[in-house]
Coordinates of C-alpha atoms in Angstrom, one line a residue:
X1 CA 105.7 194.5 88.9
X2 CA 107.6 197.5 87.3
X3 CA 107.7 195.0 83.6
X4 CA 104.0 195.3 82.9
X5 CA 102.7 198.0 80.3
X6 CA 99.9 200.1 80.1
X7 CA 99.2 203.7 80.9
X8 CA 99.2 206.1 83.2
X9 CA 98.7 209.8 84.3
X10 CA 98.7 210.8 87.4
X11 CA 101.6 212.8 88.7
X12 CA 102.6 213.3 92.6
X13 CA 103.8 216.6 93.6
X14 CA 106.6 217.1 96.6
X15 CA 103.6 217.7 99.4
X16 CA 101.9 214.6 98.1
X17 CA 99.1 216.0 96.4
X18 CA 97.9 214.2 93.5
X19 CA 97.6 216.2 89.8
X20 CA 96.1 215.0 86.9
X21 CA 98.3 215.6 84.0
X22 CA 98.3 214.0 80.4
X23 CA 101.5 211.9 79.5
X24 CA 102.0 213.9 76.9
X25 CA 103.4 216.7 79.3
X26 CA 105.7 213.9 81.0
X27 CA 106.8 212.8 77.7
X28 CA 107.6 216.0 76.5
X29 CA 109.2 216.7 79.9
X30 CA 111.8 213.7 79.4
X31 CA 112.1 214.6 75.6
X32 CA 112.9 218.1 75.6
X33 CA 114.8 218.1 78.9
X34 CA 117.2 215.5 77.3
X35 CA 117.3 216.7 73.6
X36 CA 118.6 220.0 75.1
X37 CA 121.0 219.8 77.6
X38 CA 124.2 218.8 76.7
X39 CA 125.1 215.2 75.4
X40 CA 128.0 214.7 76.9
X41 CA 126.9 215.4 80.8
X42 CA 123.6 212.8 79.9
X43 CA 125.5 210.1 78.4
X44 CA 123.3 207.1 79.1
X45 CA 119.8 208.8 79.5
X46 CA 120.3 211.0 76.4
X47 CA 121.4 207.7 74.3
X48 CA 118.1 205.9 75.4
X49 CA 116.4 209.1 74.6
X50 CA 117.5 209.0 71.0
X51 CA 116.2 205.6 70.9
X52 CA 113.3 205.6 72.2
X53 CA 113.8 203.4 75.4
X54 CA 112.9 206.2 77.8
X55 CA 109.5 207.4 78.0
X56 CA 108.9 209.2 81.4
X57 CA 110.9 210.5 84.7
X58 CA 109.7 210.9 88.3
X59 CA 110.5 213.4 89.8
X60 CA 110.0 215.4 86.3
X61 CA 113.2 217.7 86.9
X62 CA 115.2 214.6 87.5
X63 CA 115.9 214.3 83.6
X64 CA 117.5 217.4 83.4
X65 CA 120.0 217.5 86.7
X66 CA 120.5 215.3 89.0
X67 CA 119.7 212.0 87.7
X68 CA 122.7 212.4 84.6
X69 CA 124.9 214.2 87.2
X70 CA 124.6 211.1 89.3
X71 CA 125.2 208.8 86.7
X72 CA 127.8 210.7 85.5
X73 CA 129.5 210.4 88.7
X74 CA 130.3 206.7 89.2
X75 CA 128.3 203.4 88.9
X76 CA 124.7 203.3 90.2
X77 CA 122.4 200.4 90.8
X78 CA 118.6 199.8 89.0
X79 CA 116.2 197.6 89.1
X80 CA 113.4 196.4 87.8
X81 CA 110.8 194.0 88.6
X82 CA 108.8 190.9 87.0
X83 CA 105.8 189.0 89.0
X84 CA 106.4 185.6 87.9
X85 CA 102.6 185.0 86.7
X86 CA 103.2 182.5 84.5
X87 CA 106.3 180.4 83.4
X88 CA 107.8 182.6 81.0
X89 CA 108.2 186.6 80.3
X90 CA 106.7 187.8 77.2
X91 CA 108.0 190.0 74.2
X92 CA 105.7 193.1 76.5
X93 CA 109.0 192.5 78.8
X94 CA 111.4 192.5 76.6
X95 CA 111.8 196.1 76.7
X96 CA 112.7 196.4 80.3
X97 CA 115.0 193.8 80.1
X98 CA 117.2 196.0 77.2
X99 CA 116.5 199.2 79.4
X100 CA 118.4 197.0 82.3
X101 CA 121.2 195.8 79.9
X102 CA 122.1 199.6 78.4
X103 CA 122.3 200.3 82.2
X104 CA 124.5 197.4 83.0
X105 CA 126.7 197.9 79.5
X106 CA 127.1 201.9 80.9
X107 CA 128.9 200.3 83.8
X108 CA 126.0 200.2 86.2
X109 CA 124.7 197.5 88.5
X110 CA 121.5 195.9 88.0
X111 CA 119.0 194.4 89.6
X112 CA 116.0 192.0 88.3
X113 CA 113.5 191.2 91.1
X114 CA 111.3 188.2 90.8
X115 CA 108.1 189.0 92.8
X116 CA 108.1 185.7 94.4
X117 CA 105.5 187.3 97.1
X118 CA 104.3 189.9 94.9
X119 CA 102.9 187.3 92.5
X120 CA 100.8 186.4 95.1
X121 CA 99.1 189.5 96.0
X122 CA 98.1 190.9 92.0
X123 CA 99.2 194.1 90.3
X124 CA 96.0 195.6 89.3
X125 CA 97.7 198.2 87.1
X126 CA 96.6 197.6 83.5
X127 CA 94.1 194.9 84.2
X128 CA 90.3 195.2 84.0
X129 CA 89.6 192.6 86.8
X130 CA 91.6 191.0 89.2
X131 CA 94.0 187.9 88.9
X132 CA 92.9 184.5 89.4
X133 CA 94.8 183.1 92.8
X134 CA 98.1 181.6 92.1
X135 CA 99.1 178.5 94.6
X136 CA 102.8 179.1 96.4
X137 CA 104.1 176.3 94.3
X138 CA 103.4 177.2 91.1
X139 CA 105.0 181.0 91.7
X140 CA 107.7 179.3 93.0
X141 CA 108.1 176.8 89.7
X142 CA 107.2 180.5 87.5
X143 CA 110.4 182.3 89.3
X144 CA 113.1 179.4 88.4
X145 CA 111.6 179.3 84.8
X146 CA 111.6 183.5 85.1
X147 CA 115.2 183.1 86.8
X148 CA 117.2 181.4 84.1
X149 CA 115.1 183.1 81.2
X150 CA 116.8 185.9 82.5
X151 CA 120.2 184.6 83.2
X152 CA 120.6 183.6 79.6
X153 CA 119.4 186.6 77.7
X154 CA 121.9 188.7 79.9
X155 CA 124.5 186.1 78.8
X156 CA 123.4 186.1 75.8
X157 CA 124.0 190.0 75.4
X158 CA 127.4 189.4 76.7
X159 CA 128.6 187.2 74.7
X160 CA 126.9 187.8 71.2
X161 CA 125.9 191.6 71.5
X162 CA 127.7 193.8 74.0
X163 CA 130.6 196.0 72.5
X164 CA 133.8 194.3 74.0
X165 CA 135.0 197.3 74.8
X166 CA 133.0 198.5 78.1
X167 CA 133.2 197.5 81.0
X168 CA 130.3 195.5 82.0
X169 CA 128.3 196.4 85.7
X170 CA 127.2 193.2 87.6
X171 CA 123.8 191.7 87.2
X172 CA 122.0 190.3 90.2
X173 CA 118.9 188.4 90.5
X174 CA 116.6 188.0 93.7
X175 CA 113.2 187.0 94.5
X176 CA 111.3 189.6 97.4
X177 CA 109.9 186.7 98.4
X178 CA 113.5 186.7 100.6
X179 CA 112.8 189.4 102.8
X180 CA 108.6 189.3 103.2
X181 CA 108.6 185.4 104.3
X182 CA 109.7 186.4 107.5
X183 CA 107.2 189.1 108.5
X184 CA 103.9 188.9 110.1
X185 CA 101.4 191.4 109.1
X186 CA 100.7 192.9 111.8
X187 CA 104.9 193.9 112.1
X188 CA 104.8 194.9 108.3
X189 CA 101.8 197.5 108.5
X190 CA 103.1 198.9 111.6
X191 CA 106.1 199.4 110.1
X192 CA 105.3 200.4 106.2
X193 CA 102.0 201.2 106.3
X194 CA 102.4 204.3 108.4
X195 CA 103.9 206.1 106.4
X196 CA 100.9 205.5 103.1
X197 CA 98.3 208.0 102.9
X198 CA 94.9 207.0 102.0
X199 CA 94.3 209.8 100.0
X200 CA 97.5 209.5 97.6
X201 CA 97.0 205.4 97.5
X202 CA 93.1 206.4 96.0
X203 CA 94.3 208.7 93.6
X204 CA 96.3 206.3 91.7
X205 CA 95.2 205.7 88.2
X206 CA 95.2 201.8 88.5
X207 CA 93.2 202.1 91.7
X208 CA 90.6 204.5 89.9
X209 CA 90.3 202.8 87.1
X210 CA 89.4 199.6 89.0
X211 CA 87.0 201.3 91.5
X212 CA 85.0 202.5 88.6
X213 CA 84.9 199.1 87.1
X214 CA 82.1 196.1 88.4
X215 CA 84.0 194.1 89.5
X216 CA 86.1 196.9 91.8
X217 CA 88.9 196.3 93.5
X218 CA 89.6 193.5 96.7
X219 CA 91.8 195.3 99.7
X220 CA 94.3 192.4 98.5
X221 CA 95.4 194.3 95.1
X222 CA 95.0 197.8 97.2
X223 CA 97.6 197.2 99.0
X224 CA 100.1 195.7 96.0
X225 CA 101.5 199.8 96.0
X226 CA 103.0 199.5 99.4
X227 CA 104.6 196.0 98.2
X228 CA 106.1 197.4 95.7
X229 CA 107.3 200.2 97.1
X230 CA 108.4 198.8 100.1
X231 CA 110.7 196.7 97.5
X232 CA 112.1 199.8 96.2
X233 CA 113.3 200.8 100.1
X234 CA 114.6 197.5 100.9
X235 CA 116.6 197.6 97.4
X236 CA 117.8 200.9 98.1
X237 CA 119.2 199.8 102.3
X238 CA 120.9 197.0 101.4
X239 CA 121.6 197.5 97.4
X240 CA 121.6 201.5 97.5
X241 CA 119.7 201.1 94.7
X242 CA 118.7 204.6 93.4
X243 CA 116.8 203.9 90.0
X244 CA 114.0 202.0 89.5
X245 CA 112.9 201.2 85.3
X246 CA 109.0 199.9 84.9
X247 CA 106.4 200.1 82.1
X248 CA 104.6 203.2 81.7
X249 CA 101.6 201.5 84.0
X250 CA 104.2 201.5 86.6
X251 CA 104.3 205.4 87.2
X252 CA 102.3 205.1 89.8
X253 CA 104.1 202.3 91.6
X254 CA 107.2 204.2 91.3
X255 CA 105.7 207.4 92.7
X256 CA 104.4 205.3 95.8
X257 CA 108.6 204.0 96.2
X258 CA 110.0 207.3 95.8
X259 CA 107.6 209.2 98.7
X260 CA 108.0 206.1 100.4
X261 CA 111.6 206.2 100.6
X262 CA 112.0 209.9 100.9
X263 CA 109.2 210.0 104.1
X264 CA 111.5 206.7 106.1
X265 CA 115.1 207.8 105.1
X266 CA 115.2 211.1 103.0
X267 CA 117.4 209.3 100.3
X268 CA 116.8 210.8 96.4
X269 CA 115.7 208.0 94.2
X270 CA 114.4 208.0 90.9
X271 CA 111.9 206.3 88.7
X272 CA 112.3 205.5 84.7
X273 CA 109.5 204.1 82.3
X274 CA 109.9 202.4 78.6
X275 CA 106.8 202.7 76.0
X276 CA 104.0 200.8 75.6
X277 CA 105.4 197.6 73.1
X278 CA 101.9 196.9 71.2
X279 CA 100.9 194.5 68.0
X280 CA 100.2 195.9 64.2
X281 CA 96.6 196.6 65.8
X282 CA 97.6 198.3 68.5
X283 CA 96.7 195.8 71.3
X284 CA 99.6 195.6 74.0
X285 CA 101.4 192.7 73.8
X286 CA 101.4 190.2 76.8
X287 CA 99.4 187.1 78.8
X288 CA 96.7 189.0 79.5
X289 CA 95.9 190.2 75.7
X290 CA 96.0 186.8 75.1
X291 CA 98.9 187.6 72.1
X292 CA 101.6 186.9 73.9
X293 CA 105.2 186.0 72.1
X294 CA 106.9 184.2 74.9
X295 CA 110.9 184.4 75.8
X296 CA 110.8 180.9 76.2
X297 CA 111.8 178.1 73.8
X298 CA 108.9 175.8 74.8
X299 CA 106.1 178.2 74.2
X300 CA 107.5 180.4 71.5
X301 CA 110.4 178.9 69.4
X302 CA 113.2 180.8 68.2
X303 CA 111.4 180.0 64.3
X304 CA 108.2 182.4 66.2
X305 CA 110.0 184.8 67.6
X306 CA 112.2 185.3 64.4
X307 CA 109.3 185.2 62.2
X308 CA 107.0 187.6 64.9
X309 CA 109.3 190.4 64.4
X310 CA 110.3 189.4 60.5
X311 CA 106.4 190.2 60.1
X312 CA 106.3 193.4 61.8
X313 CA 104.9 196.2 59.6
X314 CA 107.5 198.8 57.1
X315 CA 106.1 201.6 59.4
X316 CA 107.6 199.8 62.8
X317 CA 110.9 198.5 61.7
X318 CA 112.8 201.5 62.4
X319 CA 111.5 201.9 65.5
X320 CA 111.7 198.4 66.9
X321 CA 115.5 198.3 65.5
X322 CA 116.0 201.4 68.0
X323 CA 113.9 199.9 70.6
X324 CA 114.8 196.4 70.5
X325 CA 118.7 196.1 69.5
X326 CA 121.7 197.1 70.3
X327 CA 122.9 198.7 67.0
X328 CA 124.8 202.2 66.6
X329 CA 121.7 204.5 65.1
X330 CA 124.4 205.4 62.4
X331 CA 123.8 201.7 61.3
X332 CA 120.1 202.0 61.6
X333 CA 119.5 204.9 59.5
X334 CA 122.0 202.9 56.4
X335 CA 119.9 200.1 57.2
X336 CA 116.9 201.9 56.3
X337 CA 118.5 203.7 53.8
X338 CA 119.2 200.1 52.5
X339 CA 115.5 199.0 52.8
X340 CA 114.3 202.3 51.0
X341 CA 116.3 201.3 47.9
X342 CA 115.2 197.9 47.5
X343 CA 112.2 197.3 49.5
X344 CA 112.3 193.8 48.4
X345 CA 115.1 192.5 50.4
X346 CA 113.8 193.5 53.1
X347 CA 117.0 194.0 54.6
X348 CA 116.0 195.7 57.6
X349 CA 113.4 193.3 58.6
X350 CA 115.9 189.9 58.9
X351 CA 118.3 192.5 60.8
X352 CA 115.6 192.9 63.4
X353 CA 114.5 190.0 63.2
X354 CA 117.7 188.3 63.7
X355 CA 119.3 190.6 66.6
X356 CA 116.1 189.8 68.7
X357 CA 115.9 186.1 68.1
X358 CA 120.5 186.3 68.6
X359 CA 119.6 188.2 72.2
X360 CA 116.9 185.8 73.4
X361 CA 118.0 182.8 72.3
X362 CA 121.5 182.9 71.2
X363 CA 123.5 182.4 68.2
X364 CA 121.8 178.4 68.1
X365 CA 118.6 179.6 68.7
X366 CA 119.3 181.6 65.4
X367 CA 121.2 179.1 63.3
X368 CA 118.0 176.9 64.2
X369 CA 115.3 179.9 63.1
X370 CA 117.4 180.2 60.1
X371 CA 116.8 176.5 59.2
X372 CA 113.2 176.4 59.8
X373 CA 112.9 179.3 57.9
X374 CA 114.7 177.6 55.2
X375 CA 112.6 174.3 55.3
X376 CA 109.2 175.8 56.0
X377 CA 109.3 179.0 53.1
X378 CA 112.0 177.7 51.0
X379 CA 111.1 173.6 50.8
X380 CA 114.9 173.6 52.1
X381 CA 115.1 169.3 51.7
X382 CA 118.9 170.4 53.5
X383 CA 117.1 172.2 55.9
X384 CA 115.3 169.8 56.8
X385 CA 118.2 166.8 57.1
X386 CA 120.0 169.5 59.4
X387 CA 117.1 169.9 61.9
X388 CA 116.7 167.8 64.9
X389 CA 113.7 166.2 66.4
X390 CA 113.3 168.8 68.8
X391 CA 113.1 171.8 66.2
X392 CA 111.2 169.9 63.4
X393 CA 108.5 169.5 66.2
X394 CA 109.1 173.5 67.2
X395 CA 108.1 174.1 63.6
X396 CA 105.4 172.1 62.9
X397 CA 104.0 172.4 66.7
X398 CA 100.8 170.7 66.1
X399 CA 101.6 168.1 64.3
X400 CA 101.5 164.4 65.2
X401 CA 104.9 163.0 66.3
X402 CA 105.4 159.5 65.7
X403 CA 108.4 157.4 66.0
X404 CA 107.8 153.8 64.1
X405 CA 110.1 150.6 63.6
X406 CA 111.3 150.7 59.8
X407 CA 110.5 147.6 58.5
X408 CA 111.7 145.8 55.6
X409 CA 109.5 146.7 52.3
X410 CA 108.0 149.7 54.1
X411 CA 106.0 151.3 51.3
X412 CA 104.9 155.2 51.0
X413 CA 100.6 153.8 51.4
X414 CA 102.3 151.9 54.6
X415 CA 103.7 155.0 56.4
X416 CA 100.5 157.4 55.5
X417 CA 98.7 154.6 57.0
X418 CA 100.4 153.8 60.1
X419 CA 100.4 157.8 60.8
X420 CA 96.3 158.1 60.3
X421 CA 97.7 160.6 57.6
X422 CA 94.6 159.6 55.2
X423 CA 92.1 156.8 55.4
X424 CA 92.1 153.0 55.6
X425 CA 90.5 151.4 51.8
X426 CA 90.7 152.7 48.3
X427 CA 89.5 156.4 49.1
X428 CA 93.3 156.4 51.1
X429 CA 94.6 155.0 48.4
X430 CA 93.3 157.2 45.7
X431 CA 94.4 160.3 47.9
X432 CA 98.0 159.0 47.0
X433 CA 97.2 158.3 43.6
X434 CA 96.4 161.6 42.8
X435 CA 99.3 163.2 44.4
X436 CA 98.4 164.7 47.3
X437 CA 100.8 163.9 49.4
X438 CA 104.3 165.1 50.2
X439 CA 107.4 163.0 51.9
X440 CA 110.1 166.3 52.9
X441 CA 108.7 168.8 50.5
X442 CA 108.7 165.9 47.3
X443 CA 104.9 165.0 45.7
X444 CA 104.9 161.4 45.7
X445 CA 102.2 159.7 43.4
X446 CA 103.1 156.1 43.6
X447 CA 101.6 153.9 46.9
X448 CA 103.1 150.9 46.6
X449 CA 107.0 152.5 45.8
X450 CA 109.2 151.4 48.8
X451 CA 110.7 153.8 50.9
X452 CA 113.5 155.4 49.4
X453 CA 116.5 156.2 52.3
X454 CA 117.4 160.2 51.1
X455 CA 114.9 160.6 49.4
X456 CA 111.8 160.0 51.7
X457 CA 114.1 158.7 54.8
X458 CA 116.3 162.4 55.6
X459 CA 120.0 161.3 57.1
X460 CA 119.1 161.9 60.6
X461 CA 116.1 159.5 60.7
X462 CA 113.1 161.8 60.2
X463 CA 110.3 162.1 57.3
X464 CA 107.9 164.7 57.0
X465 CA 104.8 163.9 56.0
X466 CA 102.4 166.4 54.3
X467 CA 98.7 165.8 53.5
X468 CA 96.8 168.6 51.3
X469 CA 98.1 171.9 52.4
X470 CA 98.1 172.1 55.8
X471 CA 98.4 168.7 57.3
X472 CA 101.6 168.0 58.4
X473 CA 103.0 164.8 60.6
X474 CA 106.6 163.9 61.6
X475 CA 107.9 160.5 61.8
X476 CA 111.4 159.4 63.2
X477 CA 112.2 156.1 62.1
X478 CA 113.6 153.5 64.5
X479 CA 116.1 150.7 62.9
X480 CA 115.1 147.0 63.8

């Protein structure tokens, strides 16, 4: 759907032709077009601009007329569109999501559309072969995960980021699984397929690429195009839904919407892409990279997702601060102003870090980055007392959870023990002996000393456990 990024270059004129063009020209188009008409009458699109949200425009000469004119005129509806292939968005959709919430904090209605039927066809765009078949139950289990991942960034942003000030536009959520369950394929070609040309759906860049590869391309993903721009017509009847935001691999897509819509009702839509969102190497971030830094707690916790973007390089902070939060540039550039005097501080880095992590997962999902922070890189014993179960096992994912009954003269060789931490006999023993192991970030030398309450028992039950460097287990202690 239109949150996946990759590239693309093909440009369709008004007669339908197809033109090969580098996205350099369309970027430049977008850039230059905005940069020089006059602030005021862009509002929105020249802010996004400025940041770096915007990439390209279809029609090209939208940019610089009618698309600010109609914004400026009262409050539109956009959309944009996620195939729920797996259980969570990624960090690669994160980008679309802030390009729907500057819409909505403008005053403009949005739309997210969960490809509940889409999912089952397959975007080729971007991908070198096709999907592996998804069953109807696990889309439908991926679009309630998808649904509320949503729901609670957007209230997230509402509550923690927006400015207070604005007027907020209304944020709906649907699945097009609503309005293609009911048709039969022979009613929906008749219909929609008409009005495709072969010719145009060929030229696509996603559809070339594909042909050209070994595996090619089945007539399922083919015919994903007409899906998705048949979504874009239904949205614009019953929504009037005018603008339509995808990745940059989405060009095409939103081509295919636009003639589609034009050709069946002569309405003037338009389509908007965001940049490519790639790692320090340059790969593009999402499922299908295999690099993936999920939205969701239970695959990447707020501690990751903090940490992810505390990492990120000198030479992408800026950027990803324009990109990624909602702070005034003016605070940006002193930011990095900031950051240039004392690179040390890193001052810039936790504010990224910290707005992203704030947006996703709120001002708790913060607070609890903050402590794992604290008890991971800081040997925070506080930290760690302040953690519960849940995020001590966020932070030390693959470590062994055990809960165990605290007996009476419990000692510290007793609890390494019972955990597997080191081995059964003397060479167990010995491991101890020599101090190489850690009860909540304190070396403990002695075997046979009794468990200590505060000191190797934290007020809220737990003990971590650390053997050599890297080998960490949690235990939660149960009172007889």
């Amino acid at each position: 759907m239109a949150a996946s990024m990759a590239s693309t270059c093909c440009h369709v004129s008004r007669h339908g032709a197809c033109i090969l063009r580098g996205r350099t020209s369309l970027r430049l188009t977008l850039g230059c077009k905005l940069h020089c008409s006059s602030p005021a009458l862009n509002g929105l699109l020249y802010s996004l601009n400025k940041r770096g949200v915007l990439k390209e425009s279809f029609p090209e000469d939208a940019a610089q007329d009618r698309l600010p004119r109609l914004l400026q005129s009262g409050a539109q509806t956009a959309y944009c569109g996620f195939d729920p292939t797996a259980d969570s968005l990624h960090v690669g959709n994160l980008l679309a999501i802030v390009g729907l919430l500057h819409f909505r904090s403008a005053g403009h209605h949005v739309l997210a559309v969960l490809g509940g039927a889409t999912a089952l066809i397959g975007d080729p765009s971007g991908k070198t072969s096709e999907r592996e078949p998804m069953s109807a139950d696990a889309v439908e289990a991926n679009t309630r995960s998808i649904r509320e991942s949503i729901q609670r960034i957007f209230a997230n942003h509402e509550v923690y980021v927006r400015d207070g000030s604005t007027k907020l536009g209304t944020l709906t959520v649907l699945n097009n699984l609503s309005w293609y369950k009911n048709w039969g394929a022979v009613d929906f070609l008749s219909e929609a397929g008409r009005h495709f040309r072969m010719g145009t759906m060929l030229s696509r860049h996603s559809v070339q690429s594909r042909l050209k590869s070994a595996d090619g391309m089945s007539l399922t993903e083919f015919t994903y195009q007409v899906f998705q721009a048949y979504d874009f017509h239904h949205l614009n009847q019953i929504y009037g839904c005018k603008i339509q935001l995808g990745g940059t691999d989405q060009l095409g897509n939103l081509m295919s919407g636009h003639e589609y819509i034009h050709k069946v009702s002569g309405e003037e839509v338009y389509g908007l892409t965001v940049p490519l969102v790639t790692s320090s190497t340059g790969d593009k971030l999402g499922k299908t990279a295999g690099n993936a830094v999920w939205l969701n707690r239970d695959k990447t916790s707020p501690f990751e997702l903090y940490q992810f973007f505390l990492r990120q390089p000198d030479a992408s902070v800026e950027r990803y601060l324009k990109l990624f939060t909602f702070l005034p540039l003016a605070e940006v550039e002193r930011l990095m102003e900031q950051q240039r005097e004392d690179p040390g501080k890193r001052l810039a880095h936790k504010r990224l870090a910290a707005e992203v992590t704030k947006l996703v997962h709120g001002k708790e999902g913060l607070e609890s980055a903050k402590r794992c922070t604290n008890a991971l890189y800081h040997d925070s014993v506080q930290a760690l007392e302040e953690m519960s179960d849940d995020e001590l096992q966020e932070l030390f994912r693959e470590a062994p959870f055990h809960e165990l009954l605290l007996e009476p003269g419990t000692t510290v060789i007793d609890a390494c023990r019972r955990v597997h931490a080191i081995p059964q006999g003397p060479r167990g023993y010995q491991m101890v002996s020599d101090g190489a192991v850690w009860i909540n970030h304190r070396r403990t030398d002695k075997p046979e000393q009794l468990l200590i309450p505060k000191l190797h028992i934290l007020s809220n039950g737990l003990s971590l456990l650390r053997v050599g460097k890297r080998n960490f287990y949690i235990i939660k202690w149960l009172a007889l």
